[in-house]
Every structure is written in structure tokens, then in C-alpha cells.
């Protein structure tokens, strides 16, 4: 009996608070996300309530007396639907703020609602928690924007949370991320570019000048066949032989040339960057390129870079796994493909000299890969072989057996190239300056007797005491001074 009286007294108190306008919602009227489901107005007028309404969600408004008129200041943000004189439904249509007023038949205000329509961020937080285990991400709405805070285990999880929020909002620009990453996100990248190139050029040609005459007729022949593969002889090597008698003469010039070349290129650019940020490295130079010429003959110059270029964007996917977007390039100036801009006379009478524009020989690779920390992968390998041959001759003399060689030139060129690009990423941490070695550590200028008598520029490292390089070395070590 006492329990019944206590329950009856509690229910009576709730009814009185509701009638006075103090109690505005049932115990389950407020959802876990902070949005109200039901609003009950008291008997007293001129009551203003502030409510939060989820986007595309509804709110039930119960009125103490019959409403005759409803005013919505911004129907595009929220709309009020009246189903009966004492019950209305408010629907959130767009993120923003608006207010709604309810009036009775006498024009007296029953209730005023200050409505703030927001996205249901609780859905976003639960989605991120389910899809990213171990994360602690919180979302805060600001108008139509979302701010992400909290922490995740690695940068990959932070990017995933950002992508989920961007899909939830609809625009990536409306998402601001302030997520802390617990793991390491500093990436050190080492790229090795190794290339071997071998070329062979052979040229053989015979030029003949002959003149034979009798009393009435003179026969003259001149053959000077060019080398069309390269466009010119690689050297001025020539051997001549001639015969002359009674005004008749035959002269022959043999041009036989051979050239062999071997080049080796090795570049190892290294660079560090934060996960998700782009880093760029250039070791080389810039060469001038004419961009135009005005009426007075003045040439405007632009500079183009060449050398070893490294661009990469690392993303630490998980502990020890790194995703890399790598773009590397090795270029050098060459005369192959170069061209010359002919000069002339400008309008003011100034003589403009010729301009020779060099060409660039470029080896480039760009890709996206995933590697463990300390793992290496060859992202590019090229084996290229090129052969060019040309025969220039005088028909039909070139087809004469044996003697046909006197009337033709042979030009042969062969080029073989092998290129390998290897990338190795590492996750790194900062260290103390004492643990780092510099190229100038331990170098000591040579003394005057060593400089003048032995021709040395610097001393070798001291093996027994003194300054030594960091690390373990065997035998004599130090700078090379020969």
C-alpha cells in the first residue's frame, strides 16, 4: 500500500510539472544523440523552448489547447505539419536554425520553438567506431560542417575516418580533421637509380675522284657519299691514294672510323616526409631556354630544371606498412635532338646571333606501391637495344662485286641501355645531433710539407686516436687524397 501511494505521488508530481510547463519531455524523449523526440507545452503562454532536431528527422509537439495558426520563419530549414488541433510534427529539412510559433484562436501565443537542425553525428561516430577498430574518434557539427577529434592508431585510419565523414557530409571541404595519430608517421625514402649505357659506332666510306680524257672526250667521276645515321663523320680519319699520267688521274680517299663508349649513372637521392605530405628533391641545375624574341631582337629566357628529381607522398598504412606514390626522374643535357634558332637582323639594325637549344635525355618513372618498412622494390627496369644502319652509294656501280665498295659508304650505330630504379622506405624517428655524421667530420687540412712535397690536400684519419668516423671500419680508412 505504501508503494502504491509513493508511485501515485510521483505520478501526480510529474503531472503537475507538465501542467506548469516545467516538464517538457518524457524520459525517453531525448535520444542518445541529444535530439528530442517529443515536446509538451505547459498551460502558461509565451513559453520559448530550444530544441535540437536531427536532419531528416521529426519531432512531436503536444499543445495544451487547440492551435489555430502556425508560423515557421524558415520553411526550408524545418517544416511544421499539423495533424490535429493539439498535436503537430516538426520535420528537419536542412541544416540550420529557425523558429516556430503556435497561436490559438484568440491570437495568443501557445508555444515558441527555437529549432536547431543538425546532422545526427551519432550515426557517424558509430560508423567510424565499427569500421576502424581501436579508434576513439569524436565528431562535432558546426552548421553544415563536421570537425573530427580524438585519436587513431595510424595515419591510414585517420584517412579512412576522414573519407567516411566526407561521404557522410557530402563534401570533403566540409570536414575538418584534428585527429591525433598514435603511431610513427615519419617516412624516410631512399631511391637508387642505376644505369649502364654502351654505344658502338662504325663508319666506312670511299670517296673517288677520277678524270680520264682522250683527244675528243673527257670522263670524270666524283663520289662523296655522306654518313646519314649520325649526319657527320665521328672523326677526320682518312687515307688517300692516287694515280696520275698524261693528264689522267684517279684519286681515292678511304674514311674508316670506329667509336666505342661506356657510361655509368648512379644516383641515390634520399628524403624524409610526414605521412600524407608531399616531398620534393632536386639535385642538378637549370638551363636557359629562349621563350620568345621581341621586335628589337631581345630574347626572353626561361629556365628548365634537369638532374635528379624525386617526388613522393608516403602514407603509413599500418605498423610497418607504407603506401608510396613515387615519381622519380633523371635527366641530362644532350646534343641529340638539339636545334638552332637562326639569327638575323632586328628592326633597329642589330645583328642577332644564332641560338642553340640543347635537348634533354630523360628517364622517368611514376607509380604507387606498398612496401614494409625497410623493404625494397624495383619500380622500373628497362633494357633497350637500338641498331641503326645506312648505306649511301651511287647506283648501279654499288652493285658491282668488290669494286662496288669504291662507290658506297656504310654507317652503323648500336646502343644498349639498362636502367633500374629501386625504392626503399623506412619509418624513422628523430635522434640526437650527436648520433649524426657530417661529410666534414674529421677532415684536417694537410700541412705545408705534405701539400708542397707530397701534393696532398688533407690528412688521413688518425687510426690510433684522434678524430674517427662514426661506425666500425677495418683497415685504413679516411678521405682519399690521391
Short mmCIF file of N, CA, C and O in Angstrom, two decimals, residues 286-333:
data_model
loop_
_atom_site.label_atom_id
_atom_site.label_comp_id
_atom_site.label_asym_id
_atom_site.label_seq_id
_atom_site.Cartn_x
_atom_site.Cartn_y
_atom_site.Cartn_z
N UNK A 286 69.56 24.16 -63.74
CA UNK A 286 68.58 24.67 -64.68
C UNK A 286 69.31 25.25 -65.87
O UNK A 286 70.34 25.91 -65.71
N UNK A 287 68.79 25.00 -67.06
CA UNK A 287 69.43 25.51 -68.27
C UNK A 287 68.47 26.49 -68.95
O UNK A 287 67.25 26.34 -68.88
N UNK A 288 69.01 27.52 -69.59
CA UNK A 288 68.16 28.55 -70.19
C UNK A 288 67.56 28.08 -71.51
O UNK A 288 68.20 27.42 -72.31
N UNK A 289 66.31 28.46 -71.71
CA UNK A 289 65.59 28.16 -72.94
C UNK A 289 64.93 29.45 -73.43
O UNK A 289 64.20 30.09 -72.66
N UNK A 290 65.18 29.87 -74.66
CA UNK A 290 64.52 31.08 -75.16
C UNK A 290 63.01 30.89 -75.23
O UNK A 290 62.52 29.90 -75.75
N UNK A 291 62.29 31.87 -74.68
CA UNK A 291 60.83 31.80 -74.69
C UNK A 291 60.22 32.69 -75.75
O UNK A 291 59.03 32.58 -76.04
N UNK A 292 61.00 33.55 -76.34
CA UNK A 292 60.46 34.44 -77.37
C UNK A 292 61.45 35.55 -77.68
O UNK A 292 62.48 35.71 -77.01
N UNK A 293 61.15 36.30 -78.71
CA UNK A 293 62.03 37.38 -79.13
C UNK A 293 61.15 38.57 -79.55
O UNK A 293 60.17 38.41 -80.28
N UNK A 294 61.49 39.76 -79.04
CA UNK A 294 60.70 40.94 -79.36
C UNK A 294 61.17 41.56 -80.68
O UNK A 294 62.05 41.02 -81.37
N UNK A 295 60.60 42.70 -81.03
CA UNK A 295 60.92 43.34 -82.30
C UNK A 295 62.35 43.85 -82.36
O UNK A 295 62.92 43.98 -83.44
N UNK A 296 62.91 44.17 -81.22
CA UNK A 296 64.29 44.66 -81.18
C UNK A 296 65.31 43.55 -81.13
O UNK A 296 66.52 43.82 -81.02
N UNK A 297 64.86 42.31 -81.15
CA UNK A 297 65.80 41.19 -81.12
C UNK A 297 66.15 40.71 -79.73
O UNK A 297 66.96 39.79 -79.60
N UNK A 298 65.58 41.29 -78.68
CA UNK A 298 65.85 40.85 -77.32
C UNK A 298 65.12 39.53 -77.05
O UNK A 298 63.94 39.38 -77.38
N UNK A 299 65.83 38.62 -76.44
CA UNK A 299 65.31 37.27 -76.20
C UNK A 299 64.96 37.12 -74.72
O UNK A 299 65.77 37.45 -73.85
N UNK A 300 63.75 36.66 -74.46
CA UNK A 300 63.35 36.35 -73.09
C UNK A 300 63.71 34.90 -72.78
O UNK A 300 63.54 34.01 -73.62
N UNK A 301 64.19 34.68 -71.58
CA UNK A 301 64.75 33.38 -71.20
C UNK A 301 63.89 32.75 -70.10
O UNK A 301 63.47 33.43 -69.16
N UNK A 302 63.65 31.47 -70.24
CA UNK A 302 63.07 30.64 -69.18
C UNK A 302 64.06 29.54 -68.82
O UNK A 302 64.81 29.07 -69.67
N UNK A 303 64.00 29.12 -67.56
CA UNK A 303 64.93 28.11 -67.08
C UNK A 303 64.18 26.81 -66.79
O UNK A 303 63.15 26.80 -66.12
N UNK A 304 64.72 25.72 -67.35
CA UNK A 304 64.14 24.40 -67.18
C UNK A 304 65.07 23.56 -66.30
O UNK A 304 66.29 23.55 -66.50
N UNK A 305 64.51 22.83 -65.33
CA UNK A 305 65.37 22.03 -64.44
C UNK A 305 65.83 20.74 -65.11
O UNK A 305 65.16 20.19 -65.98
N UNK A 306 66.96 20.25 -64.67
CA UNK A 306 67.46 18.95 -65.08
C UNK A 306 68.30 18.39 -63.95
O UNK A 306 68.77 19.13 -63.08
N UNK A 307 68.50 17.10 -63.96
CA UNK A 307 69.26 16.44 -62.91
C UNK A 307 68.46 15.29 -62.32
O UNK A 307 67.70 14.61 -63.02
N UNK A 308 68.59 15.07 -61.02
CA UNK A 308 67.90 14.00 -60.31
C UNK A 308 66.73 14.63 -59.56
O UNK A 308 66.92 15.49 -58.69
N UNK A 309 65.52 14.21 -59.90
CA UNK A 309 64.30 14.74 -59.29
C UNK A 309 63.57 13.60 -58.60
O UNK A 309 63.42 12.50 -59.18
N UNK A 310 63.13 13.84 -57.38
CA UNK A 310 62.39 12.83 -56.62
C UNK A 310 61.18 13.50 -55.98
O UNK A 310 61.31 14.45 -55.22
N UNK A 311 60.00 12.99 -56.29
CA UNK A 311 58.74 13.40 -55.67
C UNK A 311 58.09 12.17 -55.07
O UNK A 311 57.95 11.15 -55.76
N UNK A 312 57.67 12.27 -53.81
CA UNK A 312 56.95 11.13 -53.25
C UNK A 312 56.02 11.60 -52.14
O UNK A 312 56.26 12.60 -51.48
N UNK A 313 54.92 10.85 -52.00
CA UNK A 313 53.93 11.10 -50.96
C UNK A 313 53.73 9.79 -50.20
O UNK A 313 53.16 8.84 -50.74
N UNK A 314 54.21 9.70 -48.95
CA UNK A 314 54.06 8.46 -48.19
C UNK A 314 52.79 8.49 -47.33
O UNK A 314 52.36 9.54 -46.86
N UNK A 315 52.21 7.32 -47.14
CA UNK A 315 51.09 7.14 -46.22
C UNK A 315 51.35 5.86 -45.43
O UNK A 315 51.48 4.78 -46.01
N UNK A 316 51.48 6.00 -44.10
CA UNK A 316 51.71 4.84 -43.24
C UNK A 316 50.38 4.12 -43.07
O UNK A 316 49.46 4.63 -42.42
N UNK A 317 50.26 2.95 -43.68
CA UNK A 317 49.00 2.21 -43.66
C UNK A 317 48.76 1.56 -42.31
O UNK A 317 47.70 1.68 -41.73
N UNK A 318 49.74 0.87 -41.80
CA UNK A 318 49.65 0.21 -40.50
C UNK A 318 51.07 0.11 -39.97
O UNK A 318 52.00 0.66 -40.55
N UNK A 319 51.23 -0.58 -38.86
CA UNK A 319 52.55 -0.68 -38.26
C UNK A 319 53.51 -1.40 -39.21
O UNK A 319 53.39 -2.59 -39.46
N UNK A 320 54.45 -0.65 -39.78
CA UNK A 320 55.45 -1.22 -40.67
C UNK A 320 55.04 -1.28 -42.12
O UNK A 320 55.85 -1.71 -42.94
N UNK A 321 53.83 -0.89 -42.51
CA UNK A 321 53.38 -0.91 -43.91
C UNK A 321 53.26 0.52 -44.40
O UNK A 321 52.66 1.38 -43.75
N UNK A 322 53.84 0.79 -45.58
CA UNK A 322 53.89 2.14 -46.12
C UNK A 322 53.38 2.11 -47.55
O UNK A 322 53.83 1.29 -48.36
N UNK A 323 52.47 3.00 -47.87
CA UNK A 323 52.00 3.20 -49.24
C UNK A 323 52.71 4.43 -49.80
O UNK A 323 52.75 5.48 -49.17
N UNK A 324 53.28 4.27 -51.01
CA UNK A 324 54.10 5.32 -51.60
C UNK A 324 53.59 5.67 -52.99
O UNK A 324 53.32 4.78 -53.81
N UNK A 325 53.45 6.94 -53.24
CA UNK A 325 53.27 7.46 -54.59
C UNK A 325 54.58 8.12 -54.98
O UNK A 325 54.92 9.20 -54.48
N UNK A 326 55.34 7.47 -55.85
CA UNK A 326 56.71 7.87 -56.16
C UNK A 326 56.78 8.34 -57.60
O UNK A 326 56.21 7.73 -58.51
N UNK A 327 57.48 9.44 -57.79
CA UNK A 327 57.79 9.94 -59.13
C UNK A 327 59.26 10.34 -59.12
O UNK A 327 59.66 11.26 -58.39
N UNK A 328 60.06 9.65 -59.90
CA UNK A 328 61.49 9.93 -59.96
C UNK A 328 61.91 10.15 -61.40
O UNK A 328 61.34 9.57 -62.33
N UNK A 329 62.92 10.98 -61.57
CA UNK A 329 63.36 11.36 -62.92
C UNK A 329 64.85 11.67 -62.88
O UNK A 329 65.34 12.33 -61.95
N UNK A 330 65.56 11.20 -63.89
CA UNK A 330 66.98 11.50 -64.08
C UNK A 330 67.12 12.05 -65.49
O UNK A 330 66.79 11.37 -66.46
N UNK A 331 67.60 13.28 -65.62
CA UNK A 331 67.72 13.93 -66.92
C UNK A 331 69.09 14.56 -67.04
O UNK A 331 69.72 14.94 -66.04
N UNK A 332 69.56 14.67 -68.28
CA UNK A 332 70.85 15.28 -68.57
C UNK A 332 70.78 15.96 -69.93
O UNK A 332 69.98 15.60 -70.80
N UNK A 333 71.62 16.98 -70.08
CA UNK A 333 71.67 17.70 -71.34
C UNK A 333 72.37 16.86 -72.39
O UNK A 333 73.33 16.14 -72.11
#
